[in-house]
PDB file of C-alpha atoms in Angstrom:
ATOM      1  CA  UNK A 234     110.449  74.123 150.946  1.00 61.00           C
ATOM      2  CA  UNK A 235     109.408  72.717 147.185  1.00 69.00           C
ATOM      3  CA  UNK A 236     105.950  72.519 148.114  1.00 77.00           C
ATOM      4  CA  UNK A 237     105.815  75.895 149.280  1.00 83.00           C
ATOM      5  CA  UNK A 238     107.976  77.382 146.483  1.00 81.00           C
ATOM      6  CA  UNK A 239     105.186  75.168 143.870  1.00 83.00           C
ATOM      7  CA  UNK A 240     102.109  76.349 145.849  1.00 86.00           C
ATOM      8  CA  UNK A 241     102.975  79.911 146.160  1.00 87.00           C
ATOM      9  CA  UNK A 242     103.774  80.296 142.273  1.00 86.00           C
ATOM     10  CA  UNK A 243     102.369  77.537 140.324  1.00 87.00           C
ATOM     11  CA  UNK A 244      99.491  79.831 139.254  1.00 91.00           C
ATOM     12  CA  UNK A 245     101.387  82.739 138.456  1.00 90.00           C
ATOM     13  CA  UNK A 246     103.650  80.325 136.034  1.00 90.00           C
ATOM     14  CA  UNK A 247     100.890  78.448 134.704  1.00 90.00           C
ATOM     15  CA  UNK A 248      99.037  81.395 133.877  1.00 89.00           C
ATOM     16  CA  UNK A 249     102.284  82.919 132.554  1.00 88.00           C
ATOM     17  CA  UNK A 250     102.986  79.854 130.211  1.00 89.00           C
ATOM     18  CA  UNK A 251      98.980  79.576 129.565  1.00 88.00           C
ATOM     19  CA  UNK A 252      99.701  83.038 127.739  1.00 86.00           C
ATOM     20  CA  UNK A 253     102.225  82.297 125.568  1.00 84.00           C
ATOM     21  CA  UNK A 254     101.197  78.641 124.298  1.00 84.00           C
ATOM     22  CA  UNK A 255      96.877  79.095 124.745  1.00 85.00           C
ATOM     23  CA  UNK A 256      97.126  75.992 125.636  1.00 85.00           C
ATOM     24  CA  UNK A 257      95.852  74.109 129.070  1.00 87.00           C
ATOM     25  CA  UNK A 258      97.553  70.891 128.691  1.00 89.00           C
ATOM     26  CA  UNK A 259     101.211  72.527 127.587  1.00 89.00           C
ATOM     27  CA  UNK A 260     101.000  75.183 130.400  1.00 89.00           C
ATOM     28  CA  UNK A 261     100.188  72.337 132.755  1.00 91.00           C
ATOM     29  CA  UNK A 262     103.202  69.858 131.574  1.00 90.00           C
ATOM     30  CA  UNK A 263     105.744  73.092 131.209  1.00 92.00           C
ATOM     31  CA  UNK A 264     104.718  74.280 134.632  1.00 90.00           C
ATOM     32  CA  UNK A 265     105.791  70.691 136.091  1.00 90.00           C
ATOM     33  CA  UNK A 266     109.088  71.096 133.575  1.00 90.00           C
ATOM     34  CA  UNK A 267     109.552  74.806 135.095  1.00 90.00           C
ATOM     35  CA  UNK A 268     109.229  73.605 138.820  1.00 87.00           C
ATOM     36  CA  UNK A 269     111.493  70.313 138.331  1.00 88.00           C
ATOM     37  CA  UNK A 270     113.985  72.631 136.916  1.00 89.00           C
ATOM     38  CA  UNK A 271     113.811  74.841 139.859  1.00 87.00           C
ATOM     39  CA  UNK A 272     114.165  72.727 142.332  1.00 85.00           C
ATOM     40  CA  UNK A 273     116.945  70.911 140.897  1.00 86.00           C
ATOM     41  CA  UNK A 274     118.939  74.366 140.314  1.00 83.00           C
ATOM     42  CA  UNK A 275     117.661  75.772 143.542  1.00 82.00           C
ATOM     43  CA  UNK A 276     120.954  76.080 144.936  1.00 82.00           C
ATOM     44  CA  UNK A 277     122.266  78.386 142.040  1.00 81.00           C
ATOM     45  CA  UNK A 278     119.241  80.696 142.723  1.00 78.00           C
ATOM     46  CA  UNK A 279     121.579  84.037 144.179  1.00 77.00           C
ATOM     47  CA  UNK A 280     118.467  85.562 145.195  1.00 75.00           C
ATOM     48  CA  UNK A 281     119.132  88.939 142.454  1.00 79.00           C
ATOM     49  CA  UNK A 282     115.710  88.833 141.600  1.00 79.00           C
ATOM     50  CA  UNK A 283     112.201  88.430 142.934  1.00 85.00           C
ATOM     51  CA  UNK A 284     111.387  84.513 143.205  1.00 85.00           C
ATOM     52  CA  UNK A 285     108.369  84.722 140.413  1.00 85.00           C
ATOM     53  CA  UNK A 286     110.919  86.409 138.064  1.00 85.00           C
ATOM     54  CA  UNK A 287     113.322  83.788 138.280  1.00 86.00           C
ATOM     55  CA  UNK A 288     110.847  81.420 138.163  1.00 88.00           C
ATOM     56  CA  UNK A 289     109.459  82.588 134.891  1.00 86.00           C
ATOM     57  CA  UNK A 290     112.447  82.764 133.839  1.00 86.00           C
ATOM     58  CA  UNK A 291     113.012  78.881 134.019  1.00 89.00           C
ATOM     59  CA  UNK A 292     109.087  78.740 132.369  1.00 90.00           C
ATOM     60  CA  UNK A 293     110.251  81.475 129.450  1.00 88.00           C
ATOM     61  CA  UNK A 294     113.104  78.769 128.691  1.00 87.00           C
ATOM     62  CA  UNK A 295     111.168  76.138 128.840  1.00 89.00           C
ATOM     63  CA  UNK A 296     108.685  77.136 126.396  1.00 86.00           C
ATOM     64  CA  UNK A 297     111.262  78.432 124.066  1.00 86.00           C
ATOM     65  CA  UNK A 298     112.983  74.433 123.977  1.00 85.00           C
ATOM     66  CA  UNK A 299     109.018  73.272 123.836  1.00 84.00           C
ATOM     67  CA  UNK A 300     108.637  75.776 120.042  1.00 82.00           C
ATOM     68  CA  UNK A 301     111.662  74.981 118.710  1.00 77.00           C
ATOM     69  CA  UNK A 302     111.198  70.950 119.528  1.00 76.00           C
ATOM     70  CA  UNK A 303     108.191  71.344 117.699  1.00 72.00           C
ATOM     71  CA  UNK A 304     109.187  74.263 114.877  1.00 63.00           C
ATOM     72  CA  UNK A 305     111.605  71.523 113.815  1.00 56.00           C
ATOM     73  CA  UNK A 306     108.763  68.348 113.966  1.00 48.00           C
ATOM     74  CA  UNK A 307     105.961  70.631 112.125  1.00 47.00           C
ATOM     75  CA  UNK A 308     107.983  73.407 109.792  1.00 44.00           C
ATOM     76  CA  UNK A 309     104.803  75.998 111.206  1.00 42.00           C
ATOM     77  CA  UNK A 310     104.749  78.828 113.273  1.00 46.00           C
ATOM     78  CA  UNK A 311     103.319  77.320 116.572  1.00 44.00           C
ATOM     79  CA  UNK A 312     101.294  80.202 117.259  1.00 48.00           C
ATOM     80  CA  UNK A 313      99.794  80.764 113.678  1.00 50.00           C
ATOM     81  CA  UNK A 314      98.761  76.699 113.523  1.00 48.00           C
ATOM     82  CA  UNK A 315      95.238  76.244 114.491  1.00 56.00           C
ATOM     83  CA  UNK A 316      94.432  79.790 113.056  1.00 50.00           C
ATOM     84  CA  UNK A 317      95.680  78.918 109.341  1.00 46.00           C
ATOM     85  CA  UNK A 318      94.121  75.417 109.789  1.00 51.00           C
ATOM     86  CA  UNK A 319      90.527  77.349 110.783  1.00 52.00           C
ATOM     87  CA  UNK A 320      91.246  79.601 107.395  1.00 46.00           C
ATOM     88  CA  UNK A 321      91.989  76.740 105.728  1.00 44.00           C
ATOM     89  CA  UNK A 322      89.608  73.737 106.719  1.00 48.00           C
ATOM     90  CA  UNK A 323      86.823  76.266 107.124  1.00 48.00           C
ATOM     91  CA  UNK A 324      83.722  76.925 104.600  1.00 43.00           C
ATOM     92  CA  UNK A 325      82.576  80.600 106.205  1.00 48.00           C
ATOM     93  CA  UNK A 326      80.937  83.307 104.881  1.00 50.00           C
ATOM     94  CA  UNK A 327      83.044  86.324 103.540  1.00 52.00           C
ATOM     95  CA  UNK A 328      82.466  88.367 106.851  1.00 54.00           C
ATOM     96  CA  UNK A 329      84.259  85.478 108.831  1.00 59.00           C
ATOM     97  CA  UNK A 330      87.074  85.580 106.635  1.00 60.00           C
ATOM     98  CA  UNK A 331      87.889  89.636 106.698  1.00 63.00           C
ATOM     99  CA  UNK A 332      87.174  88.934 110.621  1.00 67.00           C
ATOM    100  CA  UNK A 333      90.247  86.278 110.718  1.00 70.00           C
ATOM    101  CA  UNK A 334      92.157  88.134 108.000  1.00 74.00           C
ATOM    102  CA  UNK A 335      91.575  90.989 110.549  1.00 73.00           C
ATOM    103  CA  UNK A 336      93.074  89.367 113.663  1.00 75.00           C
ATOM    104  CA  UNK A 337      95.963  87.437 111.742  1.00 78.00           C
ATOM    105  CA  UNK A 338      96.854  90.944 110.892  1.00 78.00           C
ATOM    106  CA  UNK A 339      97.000  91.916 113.983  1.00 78.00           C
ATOM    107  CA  UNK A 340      99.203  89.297 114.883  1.00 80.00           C
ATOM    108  CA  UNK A 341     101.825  89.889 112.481  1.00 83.00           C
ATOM    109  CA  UNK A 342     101.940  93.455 113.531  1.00 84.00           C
ATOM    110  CA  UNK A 343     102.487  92.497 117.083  1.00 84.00           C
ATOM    111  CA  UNK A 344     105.244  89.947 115.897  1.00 84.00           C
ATOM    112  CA  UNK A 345     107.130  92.829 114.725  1.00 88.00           C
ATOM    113  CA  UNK A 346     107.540  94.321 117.991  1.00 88.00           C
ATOM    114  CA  UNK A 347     110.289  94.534 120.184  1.00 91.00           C
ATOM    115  CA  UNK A 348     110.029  91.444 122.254  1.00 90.00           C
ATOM    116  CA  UNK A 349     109.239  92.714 125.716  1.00 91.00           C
ATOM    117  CA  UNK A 350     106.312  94.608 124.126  1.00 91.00           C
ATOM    118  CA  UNK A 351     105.475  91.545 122.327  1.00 89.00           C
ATOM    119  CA  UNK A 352     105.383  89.757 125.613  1.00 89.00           C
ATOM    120  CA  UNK A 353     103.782  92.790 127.586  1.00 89.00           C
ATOM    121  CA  UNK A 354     100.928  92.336 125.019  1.00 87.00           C
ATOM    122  CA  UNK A 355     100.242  88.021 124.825  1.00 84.00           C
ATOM    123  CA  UNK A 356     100.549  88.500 128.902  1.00 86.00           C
ATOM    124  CA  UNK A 357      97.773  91.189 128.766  1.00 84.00           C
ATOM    125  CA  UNK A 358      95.304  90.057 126.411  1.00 80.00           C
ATOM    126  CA  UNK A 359      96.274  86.369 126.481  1.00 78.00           C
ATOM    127  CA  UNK A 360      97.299  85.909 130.253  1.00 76.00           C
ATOM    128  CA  UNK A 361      94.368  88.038 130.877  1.00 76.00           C
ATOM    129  CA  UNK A 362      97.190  89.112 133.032  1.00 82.00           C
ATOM    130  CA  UNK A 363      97.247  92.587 135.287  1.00 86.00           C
ATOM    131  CA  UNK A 364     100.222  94.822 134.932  1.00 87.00           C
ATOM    132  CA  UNK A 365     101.654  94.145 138.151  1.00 88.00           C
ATOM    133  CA  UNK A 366     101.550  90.391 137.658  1.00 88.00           C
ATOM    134  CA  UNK A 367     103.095  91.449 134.236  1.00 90.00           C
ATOM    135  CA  UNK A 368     105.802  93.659 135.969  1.00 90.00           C
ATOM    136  CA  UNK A 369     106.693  91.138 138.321  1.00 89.00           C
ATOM    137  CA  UNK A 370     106.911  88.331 135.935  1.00 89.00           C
ATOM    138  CA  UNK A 371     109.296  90.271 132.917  1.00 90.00           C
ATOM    139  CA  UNK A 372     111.188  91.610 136.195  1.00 91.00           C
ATOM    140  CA  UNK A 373     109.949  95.275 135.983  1.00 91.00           C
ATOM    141  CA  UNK A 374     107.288  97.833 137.519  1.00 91.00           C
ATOM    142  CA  UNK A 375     103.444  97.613 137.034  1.00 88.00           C
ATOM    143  CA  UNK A 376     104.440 100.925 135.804  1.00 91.00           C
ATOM    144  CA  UNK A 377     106.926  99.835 133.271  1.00 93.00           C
ATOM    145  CA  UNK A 378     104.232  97.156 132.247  1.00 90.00           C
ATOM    146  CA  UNK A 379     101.244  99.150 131.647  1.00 88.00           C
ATOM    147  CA  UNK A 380     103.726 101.905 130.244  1.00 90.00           C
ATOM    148  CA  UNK A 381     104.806  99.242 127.129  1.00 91.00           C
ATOM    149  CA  UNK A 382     101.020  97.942 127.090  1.00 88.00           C
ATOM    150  CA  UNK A 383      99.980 101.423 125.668  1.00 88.00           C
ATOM    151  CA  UNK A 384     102.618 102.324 123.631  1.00 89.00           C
ATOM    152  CA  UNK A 385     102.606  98.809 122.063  1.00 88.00           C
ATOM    153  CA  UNK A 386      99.111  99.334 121.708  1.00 86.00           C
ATOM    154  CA  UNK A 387      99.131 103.101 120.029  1.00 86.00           C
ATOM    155  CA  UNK A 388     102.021 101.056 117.887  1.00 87.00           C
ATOM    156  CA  UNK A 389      99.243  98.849 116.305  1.00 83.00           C
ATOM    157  CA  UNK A 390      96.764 101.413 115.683  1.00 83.00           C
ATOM    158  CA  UNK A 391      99.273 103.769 113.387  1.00 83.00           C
ATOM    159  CA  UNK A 392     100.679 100.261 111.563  1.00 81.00           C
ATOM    160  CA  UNK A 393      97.233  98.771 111.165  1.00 77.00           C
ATOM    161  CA  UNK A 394      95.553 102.088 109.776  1.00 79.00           C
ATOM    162  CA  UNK A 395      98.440 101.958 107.008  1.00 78.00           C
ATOM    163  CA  UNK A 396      97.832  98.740 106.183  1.00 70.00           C
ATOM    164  CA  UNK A 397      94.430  99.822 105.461  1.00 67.00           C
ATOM    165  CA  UNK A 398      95.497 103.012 103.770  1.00 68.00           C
ATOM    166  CA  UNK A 399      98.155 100.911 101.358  1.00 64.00           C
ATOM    167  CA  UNK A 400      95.426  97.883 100.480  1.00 58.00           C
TER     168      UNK A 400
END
């Protein structure tokens, strides 16, 4: 039963958790955290949702202990890390930097969405993720998904165009 449960869904959670930390070797140990979890709870599992949903659930929870472990150890957004330490540590030429400055705002502006858009959006161009496998894994339609993807997306457009209007 565990081995079918890991070998039907370990990609879908991997890939899931690969999205929200860009990270191989996290996704990799969380995924092992998510499935341990599992089948230690498996019993409580009332079978009100789809298996995957549930599952990435568990991985959702999981990497919300792993950020604020480390938000406490480092004091730095985990996601804006490596990308203020390139800023930083980098010598580039002024292109590179309005490039960065570019995509970092980008990221704040998705930060201030709602958080299922925000998570519609990291699946999609992080996950590399298609709606469906987006729909099943937030627990809603491929509709619903690709739905949130565009309006989330339309949402950036207007607030990074008046960013650019108010600089």
């Amino acid at each position: 039963m565990e081995d079918k449960l890991y070998k039907n869904y370990s990609m879908l959670v991997y890939n899931y958790l690969y999205s929200l930390s860009k990270d191989r070797e996290l996704a990799e140990e969380l995924t092992q955290e998510t499935f341990y979890k599992a089948i230690k709870n498996i019993k409580k599992f009332e079978g009100n949702s789809k298996v995957s949903t549930w599952l990435c659930q568990i991985a959702k929870n999981e990497w919300r202990t792993y950020v604020a472990k480390e938000s406490k150890i480092k004091q730095i957004p985990i996601e804006d890390e490596n990308y203020i330490d390139k800023l930083i540590l980098e010598n580039t030429a002024e292109t590179e930097v309005e490039e960065k400055e570019a995509v970092l705002n980008l990221y704040k502006e998705i930060h201030k969405l709602d958080q299922k858009t925000k998570e519609v959006i990291y699946l999609r161009i992080k996950g590399d993720l298609s709606f469906k496998e987006i729909g099943e894994i937030l627990g809603e339609s491929e509709e619903w998904a690709r739905i949130t993807y565009y309006r989330g997306k339309i949402k950036l457009k207007e607030e990074l165009r008046n960013d650019k209007k108010r600089m």
